[in-house]
Coordinates of C-alpha atoms and ligand atoms in Angstrom, one line a residue:
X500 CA 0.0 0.0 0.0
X501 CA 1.5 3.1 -0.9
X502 CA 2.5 5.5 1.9
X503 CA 2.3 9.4 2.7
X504 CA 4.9 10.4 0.5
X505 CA 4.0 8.6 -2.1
X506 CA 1.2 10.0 -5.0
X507 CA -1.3 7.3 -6.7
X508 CA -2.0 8.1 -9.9
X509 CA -5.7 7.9 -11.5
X510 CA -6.8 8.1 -15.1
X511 CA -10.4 9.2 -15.4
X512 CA -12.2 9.6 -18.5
X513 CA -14.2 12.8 -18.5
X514 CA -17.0 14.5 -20.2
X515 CA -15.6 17.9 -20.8
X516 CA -19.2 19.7 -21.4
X517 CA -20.9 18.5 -18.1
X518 CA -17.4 18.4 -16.3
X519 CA -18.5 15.4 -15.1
X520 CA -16.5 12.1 -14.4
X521 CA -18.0 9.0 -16.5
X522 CA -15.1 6.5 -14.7
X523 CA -11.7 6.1 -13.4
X524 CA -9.2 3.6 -14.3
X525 CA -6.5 2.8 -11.6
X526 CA -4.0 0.2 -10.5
X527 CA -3.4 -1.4 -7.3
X528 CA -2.5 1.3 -5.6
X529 CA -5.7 3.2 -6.0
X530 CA -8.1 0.3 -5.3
X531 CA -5.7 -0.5 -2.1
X532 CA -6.5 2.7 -1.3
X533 CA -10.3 2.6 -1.8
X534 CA -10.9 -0.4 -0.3
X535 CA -8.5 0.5 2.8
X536 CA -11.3 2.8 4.0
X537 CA -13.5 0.3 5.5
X538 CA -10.7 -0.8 7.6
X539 CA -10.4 2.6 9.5
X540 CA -12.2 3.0 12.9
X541 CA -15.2 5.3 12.9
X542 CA -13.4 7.4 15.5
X543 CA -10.7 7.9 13.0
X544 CA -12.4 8.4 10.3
X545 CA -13.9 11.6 12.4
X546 CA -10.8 12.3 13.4
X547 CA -9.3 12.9 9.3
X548 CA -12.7 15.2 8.6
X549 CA -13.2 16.9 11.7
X550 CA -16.0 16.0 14.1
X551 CA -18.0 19.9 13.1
X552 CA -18.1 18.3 9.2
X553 CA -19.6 15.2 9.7
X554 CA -23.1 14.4 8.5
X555 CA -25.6 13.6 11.2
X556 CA -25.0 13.4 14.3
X557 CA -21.7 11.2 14.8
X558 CA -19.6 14.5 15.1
X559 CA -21.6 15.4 18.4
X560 CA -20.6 11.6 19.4
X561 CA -17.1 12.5 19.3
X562 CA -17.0 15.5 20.8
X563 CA -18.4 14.3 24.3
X564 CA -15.8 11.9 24.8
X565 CA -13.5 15.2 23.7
X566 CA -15.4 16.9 26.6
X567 CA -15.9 14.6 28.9
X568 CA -13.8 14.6 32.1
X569 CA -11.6 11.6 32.6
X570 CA -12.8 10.7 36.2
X571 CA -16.3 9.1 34.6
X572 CA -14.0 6.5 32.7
X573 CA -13.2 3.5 34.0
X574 CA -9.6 2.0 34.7
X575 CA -7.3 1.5 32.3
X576 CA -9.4 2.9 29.9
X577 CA -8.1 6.2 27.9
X578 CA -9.7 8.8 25.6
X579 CA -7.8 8.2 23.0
X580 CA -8.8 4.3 22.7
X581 CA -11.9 6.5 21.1
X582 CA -10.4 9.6 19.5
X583 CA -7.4 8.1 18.2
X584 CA -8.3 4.3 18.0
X585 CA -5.5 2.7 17.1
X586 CA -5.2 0.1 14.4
X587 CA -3.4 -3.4 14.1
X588 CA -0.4 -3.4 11.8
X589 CA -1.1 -6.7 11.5
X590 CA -3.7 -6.1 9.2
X591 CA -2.8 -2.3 8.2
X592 CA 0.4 -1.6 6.8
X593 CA 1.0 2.3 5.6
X594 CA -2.2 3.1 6.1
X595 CA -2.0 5.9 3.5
X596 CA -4.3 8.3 5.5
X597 CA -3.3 7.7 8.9
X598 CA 0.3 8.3 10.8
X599 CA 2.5 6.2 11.7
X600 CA 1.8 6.3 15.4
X601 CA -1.9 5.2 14.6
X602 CA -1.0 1.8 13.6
X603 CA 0.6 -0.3 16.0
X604 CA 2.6 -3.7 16.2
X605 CA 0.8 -5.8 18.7
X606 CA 2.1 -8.6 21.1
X607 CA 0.9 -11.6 21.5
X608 CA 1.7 -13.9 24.9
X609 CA 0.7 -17.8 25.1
X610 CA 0.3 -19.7 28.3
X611 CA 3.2 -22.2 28.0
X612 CA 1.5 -24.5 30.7
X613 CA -2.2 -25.2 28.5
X614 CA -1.1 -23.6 25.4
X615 CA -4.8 -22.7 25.1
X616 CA -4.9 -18.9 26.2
X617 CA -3.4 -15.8 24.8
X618 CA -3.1 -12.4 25.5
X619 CA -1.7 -8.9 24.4
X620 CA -1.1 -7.4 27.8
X621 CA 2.2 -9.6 29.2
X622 CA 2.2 -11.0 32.9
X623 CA -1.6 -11.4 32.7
X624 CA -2.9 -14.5 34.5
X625 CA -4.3 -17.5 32.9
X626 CA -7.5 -18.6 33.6
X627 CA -7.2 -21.6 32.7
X628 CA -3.8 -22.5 35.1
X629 CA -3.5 -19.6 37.0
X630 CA -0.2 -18.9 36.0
X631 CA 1.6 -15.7 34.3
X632 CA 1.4 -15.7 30.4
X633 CA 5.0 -14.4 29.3
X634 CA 5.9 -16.1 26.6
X635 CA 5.8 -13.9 23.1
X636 CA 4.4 -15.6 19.9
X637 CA 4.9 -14.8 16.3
X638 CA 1.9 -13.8 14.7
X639 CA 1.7 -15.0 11.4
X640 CA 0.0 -12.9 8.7
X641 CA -2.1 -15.1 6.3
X642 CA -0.6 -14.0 3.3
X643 CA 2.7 -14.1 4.3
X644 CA 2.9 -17.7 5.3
X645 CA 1.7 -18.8 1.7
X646 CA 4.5 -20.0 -0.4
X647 CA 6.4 -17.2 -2.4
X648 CA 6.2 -19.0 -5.4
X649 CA 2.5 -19.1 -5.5
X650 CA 1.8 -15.4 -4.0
X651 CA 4.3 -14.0 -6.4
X652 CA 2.9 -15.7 -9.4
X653 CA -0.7 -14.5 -7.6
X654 CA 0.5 -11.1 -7.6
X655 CA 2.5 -10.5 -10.8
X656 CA 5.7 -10.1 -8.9
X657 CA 5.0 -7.3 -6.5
X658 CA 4.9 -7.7 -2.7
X659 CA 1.6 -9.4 -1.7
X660 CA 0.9 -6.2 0.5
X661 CA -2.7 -4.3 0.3
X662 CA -6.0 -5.9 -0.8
X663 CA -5.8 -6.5 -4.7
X664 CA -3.7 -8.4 -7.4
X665 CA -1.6 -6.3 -9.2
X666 CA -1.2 -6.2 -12.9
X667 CA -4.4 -5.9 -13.2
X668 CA -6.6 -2.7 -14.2
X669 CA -9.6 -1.7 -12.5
X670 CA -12.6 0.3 -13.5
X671 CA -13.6 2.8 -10.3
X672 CA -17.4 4.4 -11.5
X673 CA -18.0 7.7 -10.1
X674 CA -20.0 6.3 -7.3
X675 CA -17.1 4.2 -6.7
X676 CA -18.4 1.1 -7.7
X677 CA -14.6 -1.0 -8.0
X678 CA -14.5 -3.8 -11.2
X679 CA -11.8 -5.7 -12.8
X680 CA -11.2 -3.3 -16.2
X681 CA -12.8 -5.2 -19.2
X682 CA -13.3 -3.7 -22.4
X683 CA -17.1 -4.7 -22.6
X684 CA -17.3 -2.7 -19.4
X685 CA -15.8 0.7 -20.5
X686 CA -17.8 0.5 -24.2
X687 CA -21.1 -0.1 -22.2
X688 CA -20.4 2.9 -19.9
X689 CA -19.2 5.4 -22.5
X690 CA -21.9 3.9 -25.1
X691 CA -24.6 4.8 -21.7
X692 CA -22.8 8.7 -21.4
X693 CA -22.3 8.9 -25.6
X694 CA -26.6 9.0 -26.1
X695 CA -27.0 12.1 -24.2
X696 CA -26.5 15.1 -26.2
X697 CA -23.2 17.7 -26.2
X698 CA -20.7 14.4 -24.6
X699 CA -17.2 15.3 -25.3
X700 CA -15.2 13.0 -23.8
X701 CA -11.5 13.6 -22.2
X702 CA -8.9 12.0 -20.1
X703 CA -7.2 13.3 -17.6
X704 CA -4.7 11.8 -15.2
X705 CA -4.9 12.8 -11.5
X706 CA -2.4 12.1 -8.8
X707 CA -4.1 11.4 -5.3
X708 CA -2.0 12.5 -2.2
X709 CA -3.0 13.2 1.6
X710 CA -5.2 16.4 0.5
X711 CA -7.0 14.3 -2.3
X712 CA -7.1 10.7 0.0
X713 CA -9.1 13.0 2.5
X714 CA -11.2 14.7 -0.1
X715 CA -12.1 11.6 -1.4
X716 CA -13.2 10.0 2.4
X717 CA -15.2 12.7 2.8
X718 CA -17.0 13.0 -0.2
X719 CA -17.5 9.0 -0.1
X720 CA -19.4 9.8 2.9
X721 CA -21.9 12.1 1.8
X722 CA -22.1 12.2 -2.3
X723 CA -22.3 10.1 -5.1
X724 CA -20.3 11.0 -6.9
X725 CA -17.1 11.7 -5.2
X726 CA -14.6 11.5 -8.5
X727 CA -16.4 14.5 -10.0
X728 CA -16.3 16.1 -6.6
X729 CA -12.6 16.2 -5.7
X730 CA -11.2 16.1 -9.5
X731 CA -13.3 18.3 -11.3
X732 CA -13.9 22.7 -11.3
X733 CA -13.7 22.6 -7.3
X734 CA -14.6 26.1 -7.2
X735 CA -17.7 26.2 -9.6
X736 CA -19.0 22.9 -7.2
X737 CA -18.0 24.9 -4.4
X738 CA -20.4 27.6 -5.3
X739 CA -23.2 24.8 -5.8
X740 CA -25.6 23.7 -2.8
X741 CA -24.3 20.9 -0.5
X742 CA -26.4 18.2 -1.9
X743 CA -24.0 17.0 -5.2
X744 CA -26.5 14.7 -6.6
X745 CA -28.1 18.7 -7.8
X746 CA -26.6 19.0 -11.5
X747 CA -24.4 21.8 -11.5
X748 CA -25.2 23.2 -14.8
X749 CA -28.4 24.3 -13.2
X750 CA -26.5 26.6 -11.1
X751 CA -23.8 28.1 -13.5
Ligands
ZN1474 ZN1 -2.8 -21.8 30.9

């Protein structure tokens, strides 16, 4: 999964009249990055966009654990397990939008006496035997204990880090609906766009960095069509009631 200093970059074939994106055509690394948002906490996700932006009523959520004094917690048990949940890099490696101190490597202890009971927290006792758990285990991702011959030939040679195969080209609508690239695909969608009147279609290659990865959360959240949102005219949308499902050309 690419990282912060890294820039993804995203083809997307536009219709220059309506300024409108008809779909997006990425690698890897973009649909890594797509699909990477489920795996972030809901407190985190508040967190990236600011709890006064959110839709609903979530952002009020956040803010009384923000406010609320530390005494009515009970032991052990932090704020920040809520503000800043942390995540597993077990499971999330680079999370593009998140910084490094977000994702953490966990422990793992085994009760040498059953060998039935783990824990993260060291010197806890078993239940089982009564006895202190100090002995670290390995854990094993999944897809790293696969044989390298078979995830390399999986993945076209690249590291079998992220979600998706490589080599591969997917199709990203502008509702982000994610499909393997297939030339029946893209005909059918610029054959759907080509019936309407005054189409002229354009391509345009975007990069997508921290400001855009954001953009792109956010508008995910509360628009369908997020492509068109973040990649194309920002200041005529910006002008244009909240609701983007409105047509812009209506407003201009
Ligand atoms: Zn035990």
């Amino acid at each position: 999964m690419a990282d912060l200093n890294s820039k993804i970059s995203l083809k997307l074939l536009i219709d220059a009249h309506s300024d409108k994106v008809l779909f997006g055509e990425a690698g890897k690394d973009f649909v890594d990055f797509l699909f990477s948002l489920l795996t972030l906490p809901l407190g985190s996700v508040i967190k990236l966009l600011s709890p006064s932006t959110m839709i609903g009523s979530i952002g009020k959520l956040y803010q009384s654990v923000e406010n609320l004094n530390e005494i009515y917690l009970v032991a052990n048990r932090e704020k920040s397990s809520l503000l800043r949940p942390k995540l597993s890099s077990c499971y999330v490696t680079n999370h593009f939008l998140l910084d490094t101190e977000t994702t953490v490597e966990l422990k793992y202890y085994i009760c040498n006496d059953c060998n039935e009971t783990v824990t993260t927290v060291k010197n806890t006792l078993c239940p089982n035997c009564n006895v202190v758990i100090d002995t670290e285990a390995a854990f094993v991702v999944p897809s790293c204990s696969t044989s390298r011959a078979t995830t390399r030939a999986q993945n076209g040679g690249e590291n079998a880090g992220g979600f998706v195969k490589g080599v591969i080209t997917y199709m990203i609508t502008d509702d982000l609906e994610v499909t393997p690239m297939s030339a029946i695909s893209s005909f059918t969608l610029i054959n759907r766009f080509s019936m309407k009147k005054d189409v002229q279609l354009m391509e345009k290659v975007v990069t997508v960095g921290m400001e855009e990865g954001i953009a792109l959360l956010k508008a995910s959240l509360d628009s369908s069509t997020p492509l068109t949102d973040v990649f194309c005219s920002p200041k005529k949308r910006a002008k244009a009631p909240s609701s983007s499902a409105v047509d812009d050309d209506l407003f201009s």
